[in-house]
Short mmCIF file of C-alpha atoms in Angstrom, two decimals:
data_model
loop_
_atom_site.label_atom_id
_atom_site.label_comp_id
_atom_site.label_asym_id
_atom_site.label_seq_id
_atom_site.Cartn_x
_atom_site.Cartn_y
_atom_site.Cartn_z
CA UNK A 1 23.55 -6.47 -16.70
CA UNK A 2 23.19 -8.41 -13.33
CA UNK A 3 19.53 -9.67 -12.87
CA UNK A 4 18.84 -12.31 -15.15
CA UNK A 5 15.45 -13.24 -16.79
CA UNK A 6 14.79 -16.05 -14.46
CA UNK A 7 15.62 -14.04 -11.25
CA UNK A 8 13.24 -11.40 -12.36
CA UNK A 9 10.29 -13.82 -13.11
CA UNK A 10 10.56 -15.44 -9.62
CA UNK A 11 10.74 -12.05 -7.57
CA UNK A 12 7.88 -10.78 -9.72
CA UNK A 13 5.72 -13.86 -9.36
CA UNK A 14 6.60 -13.66 -5.64
CA UNK A 15 5.69 -10.08 -5.18
CA UNK A 16 2.32 -10.90 -7.01
CA UNK A 17 1.43 -13.37 -4.18
CA UNK A 18 2.49 -10.63 -1.59
CA UNK A 19 0.29 -8.07 -2.98
CA UNK A 20 -2.62 -10.58 -3.31
CA UNK A 21 -2.46 -10.90 0.62
CA UNK A 22 -2.42 -7.48 0.67
CA UNK A 23 -5.29 -6.79 -1.30
CA UNK A 24 -7.44 -8.05 1.67
CA UNK A 25 -5.86 -5.79 4.05
CA UNK A 26 -4.93 -2.53 2.51
CA UNK A 27 -7.96 -1.54 0.38
CA UNK A 28 -11.66 -0.12 1.50
CA UNK A 29 -12.93 -4.01 1.85
CA UNK A 30 -11.25 -4.00 5.06
CA UNK A 31 -13.14 -1.18 6.51
CA UNK A 32 -16.28 -2.43 5.07
CA UNK A 33 -15.58 -5.97 6.75
CA UNK A 34 -14.88 -4.44 9.85
CA UNK A 35 -18.52 -2.35 9.97
CA UNK A 36 -20.88 -4.22 7.72
CA UNK A 37 -19.57 -7.74 7.95
CA UNK A 38 -18.09 -8.08 11.46
CA UNK A 39 -20.39 -5.28 12.40
CA UNK A 40 -18.22 -3.46 14.92
CA UNK A 41 -19.54 0.02 15.63
CA UNK A 42 -17.85 2.92 13.27
CA UNK A 43 -16.35 4.72 16.48
CA UNK A 44 -15.11 1.20 17.90
CA UNK A 45 -13.40 0.78 14.74
CA UNK A 46 -12.05 4.08 14.46
CA UNK A 47 -10.37 3.24 18.14
CA UNK A 48 -9.06 -0.25 17.03
CA UNK A 49 -7.24 1.35 14.04
CA UNK A 50 -5.64 4.01 15.78
CA UNK A 51 -4.48 1.64 18.49
CA UNK A 52 -2.94 -1.03 15.73
CA UNK A 53 -1.24 1.98 13.60
CA UNK A 54 0.20 3.10 16.90
CA UNK A 55 1.79 -0.32 17.12
CA UNK A 56 2.80 0.07 13.33
CA UNK A 57 4.80 3.30 14.03
CA UNK A 58 6.42 1.76 17.12
CA UNK A 59 7.09 -1.90 15.26
CA UNK A 60 8.31 -1.15 11.91
CA UNK A 61 11.46 1.09 12.48
CA UNK A 62 12.68 -1.11 15.46
CA UNK A 63 12.05 -4.15 12.73
CA UNK A 64 14.02 -1.96 10.01
CA UNK A 65 16.98 -1.16 12.42
CA UNK A 66 17.06 -4.61 13.47
CA UNK A 67 17.42 -5.82 10.00
CA UNK A 68 20.06 -3.40 9.28
CA UNK A 69 22.15 -4.44 12.48
CA UNK A 70 21.54 -8.12 11.55
CA UNK A 71 23.62 -10.34 9.13
CA UNK A 72 23.16 -13.86 8.34
CA UNK A 73 26.04 -16.40 8.21
CA UNK A 74 25.67 -16.31 4.69
CA UNK A 75 26.64 -12.34 4.54
CA UNK A 76 22.97 -11.33 3.57
CA UNK A 77 20.55 -9.43 5.97
CA UNK A 78 17.47 -9.58 3.44
CA UNK A 79 16.78 -12.85 1.61
CA UNK A 80 16.52 -15.06 4.57
CA UNK A 81 13.43 -13.18 5.53
CA UNK A 82 11.86 -13.84 2.20
CA UNK A 83 12.03 -17.60 3.04
CA UNK A 84 10.68 -17.66 6.78
CA UNK A 85 8.06 -15.16 6.91
CA UNK A 86 5.44 -15.90 4.27
CA UNK A 87 3.81 -19.10 6.36
CA UNK A 88 3.02 -16.83 9.52
CA UNK A 89 1.78 -14.09 7.17
CA UNK A 90 -0.51 -16.41 5.50
CA UNK A 91 -1.95 -18.03 8.65
CA UNK A 92 -2.61 -14.70 10.43
CA UNK A 93 -4.39 -13.42 7.80
CA UNK A 94 -6.90 -16.17 7.83
CA UNK A 95 -7.10 -15.90 11.63
CA UNK A 96 -7.83 -12.16 11.29
CA UNK A 97 -10.93 -12.59 9.26
CA UNK A 98 -12.82 -15.25 11.31
CA UNK A 99 -15.72 -13.53 12.86
CA UNK A 100 -16.83 -15.84 15.93
CA UNK A 101 -19.86 -13.89 16.86
CA UNK A 102 -21.50 -10.55 16.45
CA UNK A 103 -23.39 -10.51 19.81
CA UNK A 104 -22.94 -7.09 21.42
CA UNK A 105 -22.22 -8.65 24.82
CA UNK A 106 -18.90 -10.18 23.53
CA UNK A 107 -17.84 -6.68 21.78
CA UNK A 108 -14.77 -6.38 23.82
CA UNK A 109 -13.80 -10.15 23.33
CA UNK A 110 -14.02 -9.76 19.65
CA UNK A 111 -12.02 -6.70 19.39
CA UNK A 112 -9.23 -8.06 21.60
CA UNK A 113 -9.03 -11.06 19.57
CA UNK A 114 -9.06 -8.90 16.17
CA UNK A 115 -6.43 -6.59 17.53
CA UNK A 116 -3.85 -9.33 18.92
CA UNK A 117 -4.34 -11.28 15.51
CA UNK A 118 -3.71 -7.96 13.75
CA UNK A 119 -0.52 -7.26 15.86
CA UNK A 120 0.68 -10.70 14.99
CA UNK A 121 0.10 -10.65 11.16
CA UNK A 122 1.69 -6.99 11.21
CA UNK A 123 5.04 -8.11 12.52
CA UNK A 124 5.16 -11.10 10.46
CA UNK A 125 4.28 -9.01 7.48
CA UNK A 126 6.62 -5.92 8.24
CA UNK A 127 9.76 -8.30 8.24
CA UNK A 128 8.60 -9.82 4.78
CA UNK A 129 7.97 -6.59 3.39
CA UNK A 130 10.95 -4.85 4.80
CA UNK A 131 13.13 -7.41 2.89
CA UNK A 132 10.83 -7.82 -0.18
CA UNK A 133 11.31 -4.05 -1.03
CA UNK A 134 14.76 -3.57 0.72
CA UNK A 135 16.38 -6.05 -1.66
CA UNK A 136 15.25 -3.93 -4.83
CA UNK A 137 18.01 -1.23 -3.49
CA UNK A 138 20.56 -4.43 -3.42
CA UNK A 139 19.89 -6.71 -6.50
CA UNK A 140 22.22 -4.27 -8.84
CA UNK A 141 25.03 -1.61 -8.05
CA UNK A 142 23.95 -0.47 -11.56
CA UNK A 143 20.98 2.48 -10.71
CA UNK A 144 19.33 2.43 -14.13
CA UNK A 145 19.10 -1.47 -14.15
CA UNK A 146 17.87 -0.85 -10.63
CA UNK A 147 15.22 1.48 -11.52
CA UNK A 148 13.96 -0.56 -14.25
CA UNK A 149 13.75 -3.81 -11.93
CA UNK A 150 11.64 -1.38 -9.53
CA UNK A 151 9.33 -0.26 -12.50
CA UNK A 152 8.45 -3.71 -13.25
CA UNK A 153 8.22 -4.61 -9.67
CA UNK A 154 6.07 -1.82 -8.88
CA UNK A 155 3.99 -2.53 -12.16
CA UNK A 156 3.31 -6.28 -11.50
CA UNK A 157 2.80 -5.31 -7.92
CA UNK A 158 0.20 -2.61 -8.39
CA UNK A 159 -1.58 -4.77 -11.23
CA UNK A 160 -2.36 -7.55 -9.21
CA UNK A 161 -3.09 -5.57 -5.94
CA UNK A 162 -5.33 -3.43 -8.22
CA UNK A 163 -7.08 -6.51 -9.87
CA UNK A 164 -7.41 -8.48 -6.43
CA UNK A 165 -8.61 -5.66 -4.16
CA UNK A 166 -11.05 -4.72 -6.66
CA UNK A 167 -12.15 -8.44 -7.98
CA UNK A 168 -12.37 -10.21 -4.56
CA UNK A 169 -14.83 -8.26 -2.70
CA UNK A 170 -17.15 -8.03 -6.08
CA UNK A 171 -16.75 -12.11 -6.57
CA UNK A 172 -17.51 -12.66 -2.76
CA UNK A 173 -20.57 -10.67 -3.07
CA UNK A 174 -21.63 -12.58 -6.23
CA UNK A 175 -21.03 -15.95 -4.67
CA UNK A 176 -23.04 -15.21 -1.36
CA UNK A 177 -25.84 -13.77 -3.53
CA UNK A 178 -26.09 -16.78 -5.95
CA UNK A 179 -25.66 -19.59 -3.32
CA UNK A 180 -27.21 -18.06 -0.36
CA UNK A 181 -24.05 -18.80 1.62
CA UNK A 182 -23.17 -16.81 4.78
CA UNK A 183 -21.02 -13.80 4.23
CA UNK A 184 -19.15 -14.26 7.36
CA UNK A 185 -18.00 -17.96 6.38
CA UNK A 186 -17.03 -17.08 2.65
CA UNK A 187 -15.02 -14.36 4.01
CA UNK A 188 -12.72 -17.20 5.95
CA UNK A 189 -12.73 -19.38 2.94
CA UNK A 190 -11.60 -16.50 0.57
CA UNK A 191 -9.05 -15.44 3.19
CA UNK A 192 -7.61 -19.08 2.96
CA UNK A 193 -7.43 -19.01 -0.48
CA UNK A 194 -5.97 -15.67 -1.31
CA UNK A 195 -4.36 -15.00 2.22
CA UNK A 196 -2.39 -18.17 2.77
CA UNK A 197 -2.40 -18.94 -1.15
CA UNK A 198 -0.89 -15.65 -1.82
CA UNK A 199 1.54 -15.74 0.71
CA UNK A 200 2.77 -19.38 -0.41
CA UNK A 201 3.18 -17.48 -3.63
CA UNK A 202 5.52 -14.93 -2.20
CA UNK A 203 8.22 -17.57 -1.21
CA UNK A 204 9.33 -16.88 -4.69
CA UNK A 205 10.92 -13.46 -3.69
CA UNK A 206 13.58 -15.40 -2.11
CA UNK A 207 15.32 -16.17 -5.78
CA UNK A 208 16.34 -12.38 -5.92
CA UNK A 209 19.71 -11.78 -5.11
CA UNK A 210 21.29 -9.72 -2.51
CA UNK A 211 24.36 -8.34 -4.86
CA UNK A 212 24.94 -5.31 -2.51
CA UNK A 213 26.14 -6.56 0.58
CA UNK A 214 26.94 -4.39 3.81
CA UNK A 215 30.49 -4.38 5.00
CA UNK A 216 30.18 -5.60 8.44
CA UNK A 217 32.57 -2.97 9.96
CA UNK A 218 30.13 -0.47 8.57
CA UNK A 219 27.13 -1.64 10.01
CA UNK A 220 24.75 -0.08 12.67
CA UNK A 221 25.92 -0.94 16.16
CA UNK A 222 22.61 0.43 18.00
CA UNK A 223 19.00 1.43 17.42
CA UNK A 224 20.27 4.94 18.28
CA UNK A 225 22.35 4.99 15.53
CA UNK A 226 20.04 3.35 13.15
CA UNK A 227 17.48 6.48 13.93
CA UNK A 228 20.21 9.08 13.62
CA UNK A 229 21.09 7.95 10.17
CA UNK A 230 17.36 7.81 9.31
CA UNK A 231 16.90 11.33 10.40
CA UNK A 232 19.62 12.52 8.12
CA UNK A 233 17.88 10.93 5.09
CA UNK A 234 16.21 14.09 3.54
CA UNK A 235 14.77 12.70 0.52
CA UNK A 236 13.02 9.70 2.50
CA UNK A 237 11.83 12.11 5.02
CA UNK A 238 10.26 14.56 2.72
CA UNK A 239 8.66 11.72 0.70
CA UNK A 240 7.41 10.06 3.73
CA UNK A 241 5.85 13.14 4.98
CA UNK A 242 3.85 13.34 1.54
CA UNK A 243 2.44 10.15 2.03
CA UNK A 244 1.36 10.74 5.51
CA UNK A 245 -0.32 13.95 4.08
CA UNK A 246 -1.91 11.82 1.22
CA UNK A 247 -3.79 9.54 4.11
CA UNK A 248 -6.44 12.79 4.01
CA UNK A 249 -7.84 11.03 1.30
CA UNK A 250 -10.16 8.99 3.21
CA UNK A 251 -13.14 9.69 0.98
CA UNK A 252 -11.65 6.68 -1.10
CA UNK A 253 -12.75 4.23 1.79
CA UNK A 254 -16.52 5.50 1.59
CA UNK A 255 -17.16 4.63 -1.73
CA UNK A 256 -18.78 1.24 -0.99
CA UNK A 257 -21.08 3.08 1.61
CA UNK A 258 -21.94 5.50 -1.14
CA UNK A 259 -22.96 2.89 -3.55
CA UNK A 260 -24.78 1.03 -0.86
CA UNK A 261 -26.97 3.89 0.50
CA UNK A 262 -27.00 6.59 -2.24
CA UNK A 263 -27.59 4.31 -5.56
CA UNK A 264 -30.25 1.96 -6.20
CA UNK A 265 -29.78 -1.81 -6.05
CA UNK A 266 -30.74 -1.72 -9.80
CA UNK A 267 -28.60 0.94 -11.03
CA UNK A 268 -26.92 -1.95 -13.32
CA UNK A 269 -30.58 -3.25 -14.11
CA UNK A 270 -30.88 -6.93 -15.52
CA UNK A 271 -31.33 -10.31 -13.82
CA UNK A 272 -28.55 -13.01 -13.66
CA UNK A 273 -24.82 -11.64 -12.56
CA UNK A 274 -25.81 -8.21 -12.94
CA UNK A 275 -28.73 -8.59 -10.72
CA UNK A 276 -26.04 -10.19 -7.97
CA UNK A 277 -23.99 -7.22 -8.09
CA UNK A 278 -24.54 -4.92 -4.93
CA UNK A 279 -22.32 -2.34 -3.48
CA UNK A 280 -19.10 -4.22 -3.28
CA UNK A 281 -19.62 -5.04 -6.95
CA UNK A 282 -20.05 -1.30 -7.94
CA UNK A 283 -16.97 -0.47 -5.69
CA UNK A 284 -15.36 -2.81 -8.20
CA UNK A 285 -16.39 -1.18 -11.25
CA UNK A 286 -15.70 2.28 -9.78
CA UNK A 287 -12.20 1.34 -8.94
CA UNK A 288 -11.53 -0.24 -12.31
CA UNK A 289 -12.83 2.88 -14.28
CA UNK A 290 -11.25 5.59 -11.92
CA UNK A 291 -8.19 3.57 -11.11
CA UNK A 292 -7.41 1.17 -13.94
CA UNK A 293 -6.13 3.59 -16.32
CA UNK A 294 -3.39 4.13 -14.26
CA UNK A 295 -1.59 1.10 -15.46
CA UNK A 296 -0.90 3.05 -18.62
CA UNK A 297 1.02 5.44 -16.22
CA UNK A 298 3.08 2.59 -15.06
CA UNK A 299 4.13 1.58 -18.54
CA UNK A 300 5.21 5.08 -18.94
CA UNK A 301 7.19 5.93 -15.75
CA UNK A 302 10.47 5.71 -17.61
CA UNK A 303 9.24 8.10 -20.21
CA UNK A 304 7.64 10.31 -17.47
CA UNK A 305 10.80 10.63 -15.75
CA UNK A 306 12.68 11.92 -18.81
CA UNK A 307 9.85 14.42 -19.51
CA UNK A 308 10.16 16.07 -16.44
CA UNK A 309 13.77 15.33 -15.58
CA UNK A 310 13.25 13.34 -12.34
CA UNK A 311 10.67 11.28 -10.43
CA UNK A 312 9.95 14.51 -8.03
CA UNK A 313 8.43 16.27 -10.47
CA UNK A 314 6.51 13.24 -12.00
CA UNK A 315 4.68 13.02 -8.67
CA UNK A 316 3.85 16.55 -8.38
CA UNK A 317 2.34 16.34 -12.04
CA UNK A 318 0.43 13.41 -10.87
CA UNK A 319 -1.11 15.08 -8.03
CA UNK A 320 -2.17 18.37 -9.96
CA UNK A 321 -3.82 16.27 -12.46
CA UNK A 322 -5.89 14.39 -9.54
CA UNK A 323 -7.23 17.78 -7.99
CA UNK A 324 -8.48 19.13 -11.37
CA UNK A 325 -10.50 16.32 -12.54
CA UNK A 326 -11.95 15.62 -8.97
CA UNK A 327 -13.03 19.19 -8.66
CA UNK A 328 -14.74 19.12 -11.87
CA UNK A 329 -16.15 15.53 -11.43
CA UNK A 330 -17.72 16.87 -8.00
CA UNK A 331 -19.64 19.70 -9.96
CA UNK A 332 -20.92 16.98 -12.24
CA UNK A 333 -22.36 15.21 -9.64
CA UNK A 334 -23.61 11.44 -9.55
CA UNK A 335 -27.34 11.66 -10.50
CA UNK A 336 -28.24 9.31 -13.02
CA UNK A 337 -25.81 8.79 -15.88
CA UNK A 338 -23.60 11.59 -14.72
CA UNK A 339 -22.09 9.18 -12.24
CA UNK A 340 -20.59 7.18 -15.36
CA UNK A 341 -19.44 10.50 -16.87
CA UNK A 342 -17.77 11.54 -13.38
CA UNK A 343 -16.12 8.28 -12.83
CA UNK A 344 -14.53 8.17 -16.35
CA UNK A 345 -12.99 11.66 -15.74
CA UNK A 346 -11.49 10.61 -12.42
CA UNK A 347 -9.90 7.67 -14.54
CA UNK A 348 -8.59 9.82 -17.12
CA UNK A 349 -6.91 11.88 -14.34
CA UNK A 350 -5.39 8.53 -12.58
CA UNK A 351 -3.36 7.86 -15.73
CA UNK A 352 -0.27 9.58 -14.76
CA UNK A 353 -0.88 8.37 -11.03
CA UNK A 354 -0.25 4.79 -11.80
CA UNK A 355 3.44 5.40 -11.46
CA UNK A 356 3.22 6.86 -8.03
CA UNK A 357 4.88 3.42 -6.37
CA UNK A 358 7.55 3.13 -9.11
CA UNK A 359 8.62 6.78 -8.60
CA UNK A 360 8.54 6.56 -4.51
CA UNK A 361 10.58 3.70 -4.67
CA UNK A 362 12.99 4.83 -6.85
CA UNK A 363 13.59 7.86 -4.85
CA UNK A 364 14.27 5.53 -1.83
CA UNK A 365 16.81 3.58 -3.64
CA UNK A 366 18.22 6.93 -4.73
CA UNK A 367 18.07 8.08 -0.90
CA UNK A 368 20.06 4.76 0.32
CA UNK A 369 22.80 5.35 -2.15
CA UNK A 370 23.16 9.05 -1.04
CA UNK A 371 23.38 8.04 2.73
CA UNK A 372 26.16 5.52 1.82
CA UNK A 373 27.82 8.04 -0.18
CA UNK A 374 27.73 10.56 3.02
CA UNK A 375 28.06 8.29 5.40
CA UNK A 376 29.75 4.74 4.30
CA UNK A 377 26.49 2.87 5.84
CA UNK A 378 23.63 1.39 3.88
CA UNK A 379 20.47 1.80 5.69
CA UNK A 380 17.55 -0.61 3.36
CA UNK A 381 16.35 -2.18 6.76
CA UNK A 382 15.32 1.10 8.18
CA UNK A 383 14.60 3.16 4.88
CA UNK A 384 12.40 0.58 3.69
CA UNK A 385 10.58 -0.38 7.01
CA UNK A 386 9.96 3.41 7.38
CA UNK A 387 8.25 3.08 3.81
CA UNK A 388 6.23 -0.01 5.17
CA UNK A 389 5.42 1.83 8.41
CA UNK A 390 3.80 4.84 6.99
CA UNK A 391 2.14 3.24 4.34
CA UNK A 392 0.46 1.32 6.87
CA UNK A 393 0.00 4.29 9.30
CA UNK A 394 -1.35 6.16 6.32
CA UNK A 395 -3.68 3.18 5.61
CA UNK A 396 -4.91 3.64 8.96
CA UNK A 397 -5.39 7.02 9.26
CA UNK A 398 -7.33 6.82 5.64
CA UNK A 399 -9.32 4.06 7.36
CA UNK A 400 -9.79 5.91 10.71
CA UNK A 401 -10.71 9.32 9.14
CA UNK A 402 -13.44 7.29 7.14
CA UNK A 403 -15.03 5.31 10.09
CA UNK A 404 -14.75 8.46 12.15
CA UNK A 405 -16.63 10.44 9.27
CA UNK A 406 -19.26 7.88 9.45
CA UNK A 407 -19.68 8.05 13.07
CA UNK A 408 -20.22 11.89 12.99
CA UNK A 409 -22.70 11.60 10.01
CA UNK A 410 -24.60 9.14 12.25
CA UNK A 411 -24.01 6.00 10.16
CA UNK A 412 -25.69 2.80 10.96
CA UNK A 413 -24.95 -0.40 9.51
CA UNK A 414 -27.56 -2.25 7.81
CA UNK A 415 -27.20 -6.00 7.41
CA UNK A 416 -26.46 -7.08 3.95
CA UNK A 417 -29.62 -9.19 3.69
CA UNK A 418 -31.88 -6.51 3.95
CA UNK A 419 -34.14 -5.54 1.05
CA UNK A 420 -34.03 -1.65 0.84
CA UNK A 421 -31.05 0.39 1.75
CA UNK A 422 -31.13 3.41 -0.19
CA UNK A 423 -32.92 6.21 2.28
CA UNK A 424 -32.19 4.42 5.38
CA UNK A 425 -29.28 6.65 6.70
CA UNK A 426 -29.20 10.05 8.27
CA UNK A 427 -29.86 13.66 6.30
CA UNK A 428 -26.08 14.38 7.19
CA UNK A 429 -24.75 11.15 5.39
CA UNK A 430 -26.97 11.74 2.35
CA UNK A 431 -25.65 15.34 2.20
CA UNK A 432 -21.87 14.91 2.52
CA UNK A 433 -21.22 11.39 1.25
CA UNK A 434 -20.43 12.80 -2.38
CA UNK A 435 -18.26 15.77 -1.20
CA UNK A 436 -16.28 13.50 0.90
CA UNK A 437 -15.78 10.78 -1.68
CA UNK A 438 -14.80 12.92 -4.44
CA UNK A 439 -13.09 16.04 -2.82
CA UNK A 440 -10.88 14.64 0.03
CA UNK A 441 -8.81 12.98 -2.45
CA UNK A 442 -7.87 16.25 -4.05
CA UNK A 443 -7.36 18.11 -0.79
CA UNK A 444 -4.73 15.20 -0.12
CA UNK A 445 -3.07 15.61 -3.44
CA UNK A 446 -2.84 19.38 -2.37
CA UNK A 447 -1.15 18.55 0.62
CA UNK A 448 1.19 16.11 -0.92
CA UNK A 449 2.67 18.27 -3.21
CA UNK A 450 4.08 20.71 -0.16
CA UNK A 451 6.78 18.45 0.93
CA UNK A 452 7.91 17.39 -2.37
CA UNK A 453 8.97 21.13 -3.14
CA UNK A 454 11.99 20.68 -0.87
CA UNK A 455 13.67 17.95 -2.51
CA UNK A 456 16.74 18.88 -4.75
CA UNK A 457 18.37 15.76 -6.36
CA UNK A 458 19.64 16.41 -9.97
CA UNK A 459 20.31 13.75 -12.59
CA UNK A 460 23.84 14.93 -12.47
CA UNK A 461 24.39 14.67 -8.82
CA UNK A 462 22.88 11.16 -8.77
CA UNK A 463 25.49 10.43 -11.27
CA UNK A 464 28.30 11.34 -9.26
CA UNK A 465 26.80 9.43 -6.52
CA UNK A 466 26.74 6.38 -8.14
CA UNK A 467 30.17 6.52 -10.02
CA UNK A 468 31.78 7.64 -6.59
CA UNK A 469 30.08 4.40 -4.58
CA UNK A 470 31.23 2.23 -7.81
CA UNK A 471 34.94 3.34 -7.14
CA UNK A 472 34.51 2.89 -3.47
CA UNK A 473 33.45 -0.83 -3.54
CA UNK A 474 35.82 -1.59 -6.33
CA UNK A 475 38.77 -0.27 -3.70
CA UNK A 476 37.33 -2.05 -0.85
CA UNK A 477 36.98 -5.40 -2.92
CA UNK A 478 40.83 -4.85 -3.68
CA UNK A 479 41.62 -4.71 0.03
CA UNK A 480 40.24 -7.92 0.85
#
């Protein structure tokens, strides 16, 4: 065993902080912030997201290649980034949520400001995220210990990302409704607490040790070489393709709009806290019911790998479950108490999906080992930068498609202080919002499966690669 309990605790705590930050950016609340709080037109949001995600596509691989080519004086290439990136990530998170005006005459200036803040945030976050996940491939030369480390890292990260991405909007809405505060002001306060605060927590990831270090003679020398190695990594490319196709699940980002404009304000009934819960709070409840059971899947990740022989088969099983339950839920509908039954059904189907990020990270780590086995070069930087890049690109595609759908459905934002929301949208919106919410994730799951069918990496081959690398590293150590 290489990784101490203290090291694990520090890393998991820091990872929790990083996921608290991303909970403000990566979920459906971010889209809602742009359309209904910052009051950007839906088509403008779509264009902004395209521009920002093109930046992601350019920025992330370059950052990853830089990380792979650069070694600090300590001999490390990842850990120092975990020390120096949290503060700028936190600062730009706060700045990004400042809405200085909603005047239509200043729309161009507001868009320019937001895009600049996002680009700065994204650059800092990319360096941090590449290092955070790249180091999971370096903490131990034992692949089984590494798998367990990754499983708990993804479990803790997902739990806190899920809890805060669901909880922050609901608490924000309750605070605003109970105190009469400005939504735009409270968004900045929450960004300061959870954005800057979470970033400072993420400093603890620096305590993770980088035990597998690159041989300086085997480092990539050019960006071209880094990309050449990247395109030889078949496993990584196929999983990345699956993630990209998974972005078609844009209906997940329309849930808040569904609750705001299709479900009566008194749906939960009662006064007090229940009376202060609106669309954001109902979205939180929906996410808890439909996604919460996925935490069971996280705990069962290792068992599912044994049941299905490898994590690729586990990923395929997850998508099949999602397809089946969503089709059934669509036909059940949302009228009256049927909504609760539909949500519960989707929640049951989400149980295995909780292990998705664990399975994908383990496959990425395997692909890095396999590339070292084939080429003698390790590619943590470029590999995990691609994971980071396509996670953000996929998120951007999902957000962009959702806002484009709103535009096509002739959506018009109604300020949160309005008295009535139901019945204020177009006939097209009323007709299509439920099918989009429920069925686009099923279509995305079907597409997700296709690239996975071309991955063939057996447990026997994995053991052979690990043993060969162990012997090779021992020989290199004896030569020094």
